[in-house]
PDB file of C-alpha atoms in Angstrom:
ATOM      1  CA  UNK T   1      12.031 -39.334  -3.847  1.00 76.00           C
ATOM      2  CA  UNK T   2      10.507 -40.084  -6.595  1.00 85.00           C
ATOM      3  CA  UNK T   3      10.007 -40.209  -9.875  1.00 91.00           C
ATOM      4  CA  UNK T   4       6.350 -38.054  -9.948  1.00 87.00           C
ATOM      5  CA  UNK T   5       7.888 -36.078  -6.987  1.00 81.00           C
ATOM      6  CA  UNK T   6      10.408 -35.363  -8.551  1.00 86.00           C
ATOM      7  CA  UNK T   7       8.334 -34.110 -12.540  1.00 89.00           C
ATOM      8  CA  UNK T   8       6.532 -32.356  -9.994  1.00 82.00           C
ATOM      9  CA  UNK T   9       9.290 -29.797  -8.363  1.00 85.00           C
ATOM     10  CA  UNK T  10      11.136 -29.485 -11.659  1.00 89.00           C
ATOM     11  CA  UNK T  11       7.359 -27.988 -13.134  1.00 86.00           C
ATOM     12  CA  UNK T  12       7.264 -26.037  -9.887  1.00 85.00           C
ATOM     13  CA  UNK T  13       9.873 -24.476 -10.666  1.00 89.00           C
ATOM     14  CA  UNK T  14       9.801 -24.046 -14.211  1.00 92.00           C
ATOM     15  CA  UNK T  15       6.791 -23.026 -14.140  1.00 90.00           C
ATOM     16  CA  UNK T  16       7.403 -20.360 -11.813  1.00 92.00           C
ATOM     17  CA  UNK T  17      10.633 -19.371 -13.524  1.00 94.00           C
ATOM     18  CA  UNK T  18       8.715 -18.151 -16.295  1.00 95.00           C
ATOM     19  CA  UNK T  19       5.986 -16.027 -14.643  1.00 95.00           C
ATOM     20  CA  UNK T  20       9.074 -14.392 -12.679  1.00 95.00           C
ATOM     21  CA  UNK T  21      10.509 -13.567 -16.286  1.00 96.00           C
ATOM     22  CA  UNK T  22       7.504 -12.749 -16.935  1.00 97.00           C
ATOM     23  CA  UNK T  23       6.683 -10.663 -14.711  1.00 97.00           C
ATOM     24  CA  UNK T  24      10.451  -8.338 -14.484  1.00 97.00           C
ATOM     25  CA  UNK T  25      10.144  -7.865 -18.313  1.00 97.00           C
ATOM     26  CA  UNK T  26       6.826  -6.502 -17.884  1.00 97.00           C
ATOM     27  CA  UNK T  27       7.901  -4.969 -15.198  1.00 97.00           C
ATOM     28  CA  UNK T  28      11.513  -3.016 -17.387  1.00 97.00           C
ATOM     29  CA  UNK T  29       9.030  -2.690 -20.688  1.00 97.00           C
ATOM     30  CA  UNK T  30       6.659   0.057 -17.567  1.00 96.00           C
ATOM     31  CA  UNK T  31       9.722   1.469 -17.104  1.00 95.00           C
ATOM     32  CA  UNK T  32      11.202   0.811 -13.475  1.00 95.00           C
ATOM     33  CA  UNK T  33      14.186   0.497 -12.894  1.00 96.00           C
ATOM     34  CA  UNK T  34      15.791  -2.730 -14.505  1.00 95.00           C
ATOM     35  CA  UNK T  35      17.143  -3.362 -11.114  1.00 96.00           C
ATOM     36  CA  UNK T  36      13.390  -2.567  -9.298  1.00 97.00           C
ATOM     37  CA  UNK T  37      12.408  -5.026 -12.632  1.00 96.00           C
ATOM     38  CA  UNK T  38      14.511  -8.254 -11.126  1.00 96.00           C
ATOM     39  CA  UNK T  39      13.205  -7.928  -7.775  1.00 97.00           C
ATOM     40  CA  UNK T  40       9.898  -8.167  -8.901  1.00 97.00           C
ATOM     41  CA  UNK T  41      10.688 -11.091 -10.960  1.00 96.00           C
ATOM     42  CA  UNK T  42      12.506 -12.731  -8.102  1.00 96.00           C
ATOM     43  CA  UNK T  43       9.331 -12.046  -5.634  1.00 97.00           C
ATOM     44  CA  UNK T  44       6.690 -13.187  -8.212  1.00 96.00           C
ATOM     45  CA  UNK T  45       8.834 -16.718  -8.624  1.00 95.00           C
ATOM     46  CA  UNK T  46       8.927 -17.107  -4.867  1.00 94.00           C
ATOM     47  CA  UNK T  47       5.095 -16.730  -4.781  1.00 94.00           C
ATOM     48  CA  UNK T  48       3.898 -18.772  -6.974  1.00 92.00           C
ATOM     49  CA  UNK T  49       6.384 -21.901  -6.329  1.00 88.00           C
ATOM     50  CA  UNK T  50       5.073 -21.067  -3.049  1.00 90.00           C
ATOM     51  CA  UNK T  51       1.844 -21.330  -3.886  1.00 89.00           C
ATOM     52  CA  UNK T  52       2.134 -24.543  -6.692  1.00 85.00           C
ATOM     53  CA  UNK T  53       4.310 -26.824  -3.776  1.00 81.00           C
ATOM     54  CA  UNK T  54       1.437 -25.765  -1.794  1.00 87.00           C
ATOM     55  CA  UNK T  55      -1.248 -27.172  -3.826  1.00 84.00           C
ATOM     56  CA  UNK T  56       0.536 -30.201  -4.863  1.00 78.00           C
ATOM     57  CA  UNK T  57       1.702 -31.069  -0.996  1.00 82.00           C
ATOM     58  CA  UNK T  58      -2.307 -31.093  -0.433  1.00 84.00           C
ATOM     59  CA  UNK T  59      -3.179 -33.543  -2.926  1.00 76.00           C
ATOM     60  CA  UNK T  60      -0.339 -36.075  -1.200  1.00 64.00           C
TER      61      UNK T  60
END
């Protein structure tokens, strides 16, 4: 892997993790059970990571 590909992967993971944590925290503060908030955050993380990497692979 080139340096640019590694940096793109790290950026995608960082952005996905931040959005997932924000989604989980928002759901938890909104009144959902903590376990359900973690599931919401995990699904948001997976979705954002998949969308980001798909968009990055289009320009490859």
